[in-house]
Amino acid sequence: MIYFDNCATTKVSENALKEFNRINENLYGNPNSLNLMGVWSENYVTDCKKTISSFLGVNYDELIFTSSATESNNMIIQGVAKFHKNKNPHFITQKSEHPSVTEVYRFLEKEGFDITFLPVNGLGQIDINELRNAIKKETILVSIMHINNETGAIFPIEEIGKTIKEVNKNTLFHVDGVQGFGKYKFSLKHSLIDFYSFSSHKIMGVKGVGGFYKGKNINITPLFYGGHQENSLRPSTVNVSGIGAFTIATKEAFSNLDENYKKVTIIKDKLIELCTDDNEIYLNGSVENFSPFILSLYVKDVRGEVLLHALELSKKIFVSTGTACNNGNNNVLSTYGYDKERLLGTIRIGISYENTVEEAQLLCEEILAQIKILRLVKPTNKKRKK
Ligand code: PLP
């Protein structure tokens, strides 16, 4: 089995899994209980926050644990909207964000909020001047992701933060950091970012854990009401074992950041070299300013979904498609200006530092073998006659 779907989710690291089991077996007290078991758990969660916040260069009490990055993005965007709803707030985002951002804004738009969706160019970038011109007195929040989850396009978040604060120092900046956290060298310490969301299962932690950074003295209205966990922003019993596993995964990812980055860069370069040479397979986007952890390939005259299944059936190789949506609309690649044929002919390869160059070679060999067969049956949109 060869797993190349690491942008969707990852295997849990051995040490993270060990910690998950250790906590479930030994440290299962409720951090909100007054008894000693509760105090031990509470201290453990605080230590986890201290570890994670140290890698991000922020204070531990500026982190809030959630169940996922989807929940984090919702809490941030809806939380800001609710808090400022009487001030006619304006929001800015860009069209190729993850659905956990765009769909929240589409919902808010229907609710009557003023939202600007900035377009992106063929390389997935926004025009900074367009952003500058879109910011108004009422602009309360700008949401721009760090690294795009389908193509790997890296947004210049330092420059974007500077631009936002130059035009309106009261505008808050939200970055969905999921595909960069623990993979791309980055610190929040001197950034102009007010909110930064992350997810455990993208970096070999367990599923069901996420979180976000919220700068001091920034107010949001909670989405749920109940207990007073997580600074009264996120009621519900804290997921101690999941957070413990996530903390180990974070330590492992950040401690080997440069080494892992080099390793996946070699694998991605190999994949590009072997696959795109004269085979009518094209890179979506480019190499420069794109994450080495993500490779989006357009395979001419082959459906991405068909190739995906061919690879898993023939050699148990797992990749994903670029298209989340069948009809080719409302998709990241369509925001780049690519046509429907390209959207349907795309596969996404999610690379991990656990993958090897040999696996990359096998994947390319199999892609080339399969497309030879699949291209004999050209895709057609016509329905078969009965
Ligand atoms: N944001 C980005 C950029 C992502 O890639 C993902 C997951 O694919 C999410 C948010 C949502 O993360 P989660 O699965 O933790 O909700």
Coordinates of C-alpha atoms and ligand atoms in Angstrom, one line a residue:
M1 CA 0.0 0.0 0.0
I2 CA 1.3 3.5 -0.9
Y3 CA -0.5 6.4 0.7
F4 CA -0.3 9.8 -1.2
D5 CA -3.4 11.5 0.3
N6 CA -1.7 13.3 3.1
C7 CA -3.4 16.6 2.5
A8 CA -6.7 15.0 3.3
T9 CA -5.4 13.3 6.4
T10 CA -2.4 11.5 7.8
K11 CA -1.5 8.3 9.6
V12 CA -1.2 8.9 13.4
S13 CA 2.5 8.9 14.4
E14 CA 3.7 6.0 16.7
N15 CA 4.6 8.3 19.5
A16 CA 1.4 10.3 19.3
L17 CA -0.6 7.1 19.4
K18 CA 1.3 5.9 22.4
E19 CA 0.6 9.2 24.2
F20 CA -3.1 8.9 23.3
N21 CA -3.3 5.5 24.9
R22 CA -1.2 6.5 27.9
I23 CA -3.6 9.4 28.7
N24 CA -6.7 7.4 28.2
E25 CA -5.4 4.7 30.5
N26 CA -3.9 7.0 33.2
L27 CA -4.9 10.6 33.0
Y28 CA -8.6 10.4 32.3
G29 CA -9.8 12.9 34.8
N30 CA -12.0 15.8 33.7
P31 CA -9.8 18.9 33.6
N32 CA -12.8 20.8 35.1
S33 CA -13.2 18.5 38.1
L34 CA -12.1 19.8 41.4
N35 CA -10.5 16.5 42.5
L36 CA -6.8 15.8 42.0
M37 CA -7.4 13.7 38.9
G38 CA -9.0 16.8 37.4
V39 CA -6.2 19.0 38.4
W40 CA -3.6 16.7 36.9
S41 CA -5.5 16.7 33.6
E42 CA -5.9 20.5 33.7
N43 CA -2.2 20.9 34.3
Y44 CA -1.4 18.5 31.5
V45 CA -3.6 20.4 29.0
T46 CA -1.9 23.7 30.1
D47 CA 1.5 22.1 29.5
C48 CA 0.3 21.0 26.0
K49 CA -0.7 24.6 25.3
K50 CA 2.7 25.8 26.4
T51 CA 4.4 23.4 24.1
I52 CA 2.3 24.2 21.0
S53 CA 2.3 28.0 21.7
S54 CA 6.2 27.9 22.0
F55 CA 6.4 26.6 18.4
L56 CA 4.1 29.4 17.2
G57 CA 5.8 32.1 19.2
V58 CA 2.7 33.1 21.2
N59 CA 1.5 32.9 24.8
Y60 CA -0.2 29.7 25.9
D61 CA -3.4 31.4 27.0
E62 CA -3.9 32.8 23.5
L63 CA -4.6 29.2 22.2
I64 CA -8.1 27.7 22.2
F65 CA -8.6 24.0 21.5
T66 CA -11.5 22.9 19.4
S67 CA -12.5 19.6 17.6
S68 CA -11.2 20.6 14.2
A69 CA -10.0 23.5 12.0
T70 CA -13.5 23.6 10.5
E71 CA -14.8 24.4 14.0
S72 CA -12.0 26.9 14.5
N73 CA -12.7 28.8 11.3
N74 CA -16.4 28.9 12.1
M75 CA -15.8 30.1 15.6
I76 CA -13.5 32.9 14.3
I77 CA -15.6 34.2 11.4
Q78 CA -19.1 33.7 13.0
G79 CA -17.7 34.8 16.4
V80 CA -16.4 38.1 14.9
A81 CA -19.7 38.6 12.9
K82 CA -21.8 38.1 16.0
F83 CA -19.7 40.4 18.2
H84 CA -19.8 43.2 15.7
K85 CA -23.2 42.7 14.1
N86 CA -24.6 46.1 15.1
K87 CA -21.8 48.0 13.5
N88 CA -22.5 47.1 9.9
P89 CA -19.3 45.1 9.6
H90 CA -17.6 44.3 6.3
F91 CA -15.6 41.2 5.6
I92 CA -13.0 40.2 3.0
T93 CA -11.9 36.8 1.9
Q94 CA -10.7 35.2 -1.4
K95 CA -12.4 32.7 -3.6
S96 CA -10.1 29.7 -3.3
E97 CA -10.3 29.3 0.5
H98 CA -11.3 26.0 2.1
P99 CA -15.1 25.4 2.3
S100 CA -14.8 25.8 6.1
V101 CA -14.1 29.5 5.3
T102 CA -16.0 30.2 2.1
E103 CA -19.2 28.4 3.1
V104 CA -19.3 30.4 6.4
Y105 CA -19.0 33.6 4.4
R106 CA -21.7 32.5 1.9
F107 CA -24.0 31.8 4.9
L108 CA -23.2 35.2 6.4
E109 CA -23.9 36.9 3.1
K110 CA -27.3 35.3 3.0
E111 CA -27.9 36.6 6.5
G112 CA -27.3 40.1 5.1
F113 CA -23.6 40.7 6.0
D114 CA -21.4 42.6 3.6
I115 CA -18.8 40.2 2.2
T116 CA -16.1 40.8 -0.5
F117 CA -14.8 37.7 -2.3
L118 CA -11.5 38.6 -4.0
P119 CA -10.6 36.7 -7.2
V120 CA -7.3 34.9 -7.6
N121 CA -5.1 34.7 -10.7
G122 CA -3.9 31.6 -12.6
L123 CA -1.3 31.0 -9.9
G124 CA -3.9 31.2 -7.1
Q125 CA -2.8 34.6 -5.9
I126 CA -4.8 37.7 -5.0
D127 CA -3.9 41.2 -6.2
I128 CA -2.6 43.0 -3.2
N129 CA -3.8 46.4 -4.6
E130 CA -7.3 44.9 -5.0
L131 CA -7.1 43.9 -1.4
R132 CA -5.9 47.4 -0.4
N133 CA -8.8 49.0 -2.3
A134 CA -11.4 46.7 -0.9
I135 CA -10.6 47.5 2.8
K136 CA -13.0 50.1 4.2
K137 CA -13.7 51.8 7.5
E138 CA -16.2 49.1 8.3
T139 CA -13.9 46.2 7.4
I140 CA -13.7 44.1 10.5
L141 CA -12.1 40.9 9.3
V142 CA -10.0 39.6 6.4
S143 CA -9.6 35.8 6.0
I144 CA -6.8 34.7 3.7
M145 CA -5.3 31.1 4.0
H146 CA -1.6 30.4 4.3
I147 CA -1.4 27.5 1.9
N148 CA -4.1 26.3 -0.5
N149 CA -5.2 22.7 0.3
E150 CA -5.8 21.7 -3.4
T151 CA -2.8 23.2 -5.2
G152 CA -0.3 24.2 -2.5
A153 CA -0.3 27.9 -3.5
I154 CA 1.5 29.8 -0.7
F155 CA -0.1 33.2 0.1
P156 CA 2.3 36.0 1.2
I157 CA 0.6 36.4 4.6
E158 CA 3.3 38.8 6.0
E159 CA 2.7 41.2 3.1
I160 CA -1.0 40.7 3.3
G161 CA -1.0 41.4 7.1
K162 CA 1.1 44.6 6.6
T163 CA -1.2 45.8 3.8
I164 CA -4.3 45.3 6.0
K165 CA -3.0 47.1 9.0
E166 CA -1.6 50.0 6.9
V167 CA -5.0 50.7 5.5
N168 CA -7.1 50.0 8.6
K169 CA -5.4 49.2 11.9
N170 CA -8.8 48.1 13.3
T171 CA -9.2 45.3 10.7
L172 CA -8.5 41.9 12.1
F173 CA -6.6 39.3 10.1
H174 CA -7.5 35.6 10.1
V175 CA -5.3 33.0 8.5
D176 CA -6.4 29.4 8.0
G177 CA -3.0 27.8 8.7
V178 CA -4.0 24.1 8.3
Q179 CA -1.7 23.2 5.4
G180 CA 1.3 25.2 6.7
F181 CA 1.2 24.3 10.4
G182 CA 4.2 22.1 11.3
K183 CA 5.2 21.9 7.6
Y184 CA 6.3 25.4 6.6
K185 CA 8.7 27.6 8.6
F186 CA 6.6 30.2 10.2
S187 CA 6.1 32.1 13.5
L188 CA 3.2 34.2 14.7
K189 CA 5.5 36.1 17.0
H190 CA 6.1 39.2 14.8
S191 CA 3.2 38.6 12.4
L192 CA 0.2 40.9 12.1
I193 CA -2.1 37.9 12.4
D194 CA -5.0 38.1 14.9
F195 CA -6.5 34.6 14.3
Y196 CA -4.7 31.5 13.1
S197 CA -6.4 28.0 12.9
F198 CA -4.8 24.6 12.8
S199 CA -5.7 20.9 12.7
S200 CA -4.2 17.8 14.4
H201 CA -4.9 15.1 11.8
K202 CA -3.0 16.9 9.0
I203 CA 0.3 16.4 10.9
M204 CA 0.0 12.9 12.2
G205 CA -2.1 13.7 15.3
V206 CA -5.4 12.1 15.9
K207 CA -8.7 13.3 14.3
G208 CA -11.1 15.3 16.3
V209 CA -8.6 17.9 17.6
G210 CA -8.0 21.4 16.2
G211 CA -7.5 24.8 17.6
F212 CA -6.8 28.4 17.0
Y213 CA -4.7 31.4 18.2
K214 CA -6.6 34.5 19.1
G215 CA -4.6 37.6 19.9
K216 CA -5.1 39.1 23.4
N217 CA -8.0 41.5 24.0
I218 CA -9.8 40.5 20.8
N219 CA -13.4 39.7 21.4
I220 CA -15.6 37.1 19.7
T221 CA -19.0 35.8 20.6
P222 CA -19.1 32.0 21.3
L223 CA -21.2 29.8 19.0
F224 CA -22.2 27.4 21.8
Y225 CA -23.3 28.0 25.4
G226 CA -22.7 25.6 28.3
G227 CA -19.7 25.3 30.6
H228 CA -16.8 27.7 30.9
Q229 CA -14.0 25.6 29.2
E230 CA -11.5 27.3 26.9
N231 CA -11.9 30.8 28.3
S232 CA -15.7 30.4 28.1
L233 CA -15.5 30.3 24.3
R234 CA -15.9 26.6 23.7
P235 CA -18.0 24.7 26.2
S236 CA -17.6 20.9 26.3
T237 CA -15.3 18.5 28.1
V238 CA -11.8 18.9 26.9
N239 CA -10.4 16.1 24.7
V240 CA -7.3 15.5 26.9
S241 CA -5.9 12.4 25.1
G242 CA -6.5 13.9 21.6
I243 CA -4.7 17.1 22.7
G244 CA -1.8 15.0 24.1
A245 CA -1.4 13.1 20.9
F246 CA -1.6 16.4 18.9
T247 CA 1.1 17.9 21.1
I248 CA 3.5 15.0 20.4
A249 CA 2.7 15.2 16.7
T250 CA 3.3 19.0 16.8
K251 CA 6.7 18.5 18.6
E252 CA 7.7 15.9 16.0
A253 CA 6.7 18.1 13.1
F254 CA 8.3 21.3 14.3
S255 CA 11.5 19.7 15.5
N256 CA 12.1 18.2 12.1
L257 CA 10.7 21.0 10.0
D258 CA 13.7 21.8 7.8
E259 CA 14.6 18.1 7.3
N260 CA 11.0 17.2 6.4
Y261 CA 10.7 20.1 4.0
K262 CA 13.8 19.0 2.2
K263 CA 12.6 15.4 2.0
V264 CA 9.2 16.2 0.5
T265 CA 10.8 18.7 -1.9
I266 CA 12.9 15.9 -3.3
I267 CA 9.9 13.6 -3.7
K268 CA 7.7 16.3 -5.3
D269 CA 10.6 17.2 -7.7
K270 CA 10.9 13.5 -8.6
L271 CA 7.2 13.2 -9.3
I272 CA 7.2 16.3 -11.5
E273 CA 10.3 15.1 -13.4
L274 CA 8.9 11.6 -14.0
C275 CA 5.2 12.4 -14.6
T276 CA 5.2 15.6 -16.6
D277 CA 7.9 14.8 -19.1
D278 CA 6.1 14.5 -22.5
N279 CA 3.2 12.5 -21.2
E280 CA 0.5 15.3 -21.5
I281 CA 0.5 15.6 -17.8
Y282 CA 0.6 19.2 -16.6
L283 CA 1.3 20.9 -13.3
N284 CA -1.6 23.0 -11.9
G285 CA 0.0 26.1 -10.7
S286 CA 3.8 26.2 -10.6
V287 CA 6.8 25.1 -8.5
E288 CA 7.9 28.4 -7.1
N289 CA 5.6 29.7 -4.3
F290 CA 3.9 26.3 -4.0
S291 CA 4.1 24.0 -1.1
P292 CA 6.2 20.8 -1.7
F293 CA 3.7 18.8 0.3
I294 CA 1.0 19.2 -2.4
L295 CA 1.1 18.3 -6.1
S296 CA -1.9 19.0 -8.3
L297 CA -1.6 17.3 -11.7
Y298 CA -3.8 17.6 -14.8
V299 CA -3.8 14.4 -16.8
K300 CA -5.1 15.2 -20.3
D301 CA -7.9 13.0 -21.6
V302 CA -8.3 11.0 -18.4
R303 CA -10.8 11.6 -15.6
G304 CA -9.1 12.2 -12.3
E305 CA -11.6 10.0 -10.5
V306 CA -11.2 7.1 -12.9
L307 CA -7.4 7.3 -12.5
L308 CA -7.7 7.4 -8.7
H309 CA -9.6 4.2 -8.8
A310 CA -7.3 2.6 -11.3
L311 CA -4.3 3.3 -9.1
E312 CA -5.9 1.8 -6.0
L313 CA -7.2 -1.3 -7.9
S314 CA -4.0 -2.0 -9.6
K315 CA -1.3 -1.2 -7.0
K316 CA -3.1 -0.1 -3.8
I317 CA -1.8 3.5 -4.4
F318 CA -4.0 6.2 -2.8
V319 CA -4.3 9.7 -4.2
S320 CA -7.2 12.1 -4.4
T321 CA -8.9 14.2 -7.1
G322 CA -8.8 18.0 -7.3
T323 CA -12.5 18.2 -7.8
A324 CA -14.7 18.3 -4.7
C325 CA -17.7 19.0 -6.8
N326 CA -18.8 17.0 -9.9
N327 CA -19.9 19.6 -12.2
G328 CA -16.7 21.6 -12.2
N329 CA -18.2 24.7 -10.6
N330 CA -17.3 26.2 -7.3
N331 CA -13.9 24.5 -7.2
V332 CA -10.5 25.9 -6.3
L333 CA -9.1 25.2 -9.8
S334 CA -12.1 27.0 -11.5
T335 CA -11.2 30.1 -9.4
Y336 CA -7.7 29.9 -11.1
G337 CA -9.5 30.1 -14.5
Y338 CA -9.0 26.5 -15.5
D339 CA -11.7 24.9 -17.7
K340 CA -14.0 22.0 -16.8
E341 CA -11.9 19.5 -18.6
R342 CA -8.9 20.4 -16.5
L343 CA -10.9 20.3 -13.3
L344 CA -12.2 16.8 -14.1
G345 CA -8.8 15.6 -15.3
T346 CA -6.9 16.5 -12.1
I347 CA -5.5 14.4 -9.3
R348 CA -4.0 15.7 -6.1
I349 CA -0.9 14.0 -4.5
G350 CA -0.5 14.8 -0.8
I351 CA 3.1 14.1 0.1
S352 CA 4.4 13.2 3.6
Y353 CA 8.0 13.0 4.8
E354 CA 7.2 9.3 5.4
N355 CA 6.9 8.8 1.7
T356 CA 10.0 7.8 -0.3
V357 CA 11.5 8.5 -3.7
E358 CA 10.9 4.8 -4.5
E359 CA 7.2 5.3 -3.8
A360 CA 7.2 8.3 -6.0
Q361 CA 8.8 6.3 -8.8
L362 CA 6.2 3.5 -8.4
L363 CA 3.4 6.1 -8.4
C364 CA 4.6 7.7 -11.6
E365 CA 5.2 4.3 -13.3
E366 CA 1.7 3.3 -12.5
I367 CA 0.1 6.6 -13.6
L368 CA 1.9 6.3 -16.9
A369 CA 0.8 2.6 -17.3
Q370 CA -2.8 3.3 -16.4
I371 CA -3.2 6.4 -18.6
K372 CA -2.0 4.4 -21.6
I373 CA -5.0 2.2 -21.1
L374 CA -7.5 4.8 -20.0
R375 CA -6.6 7.1 -22.9
L376 CA -7.8 4.4 -25.3
V377 CA -11.3 5.2 -23.9
K378 CA -11.5 9.0 -24.2
P379 CA -13.8 10.6 -21.7
T380 CA -17.1 11.8 -23.1
N381 CA -19.9 13.7 -21.6
K382 CA -22.4 12.1 -24.0
K383 CA -24.9 9.7 -22.5
R384 CA -24.9 6.2 -23.9
K385 CA -27.8 5.3 -26.1
K386 CA -30.0 2.6 -24.6
Ligands
PLP1 N1 -8.6 24.4 6.1 C1 -7.8 23.8 5.2 C2 -6.9 24.6 4.4 C3 -7.8 22.4 5.1 O1 -7.0 21.7 4.2 C4 -8.8 21.6 5.9 C5 -8.9 20.2 5.7 O2 -8.8 19.7 4.7 C6 -9.5 22.3 6.8 C7 -9.4 23.7 6.9 C8 -10.5 21.6 7.7 O3 -9.8 20.9 8.7 P1 -10.5 19.8 9.7 O4 -10.6 18.5 9.0 O5 -9.7 19.8 10.9 O6 -11.9 20.4 9.9

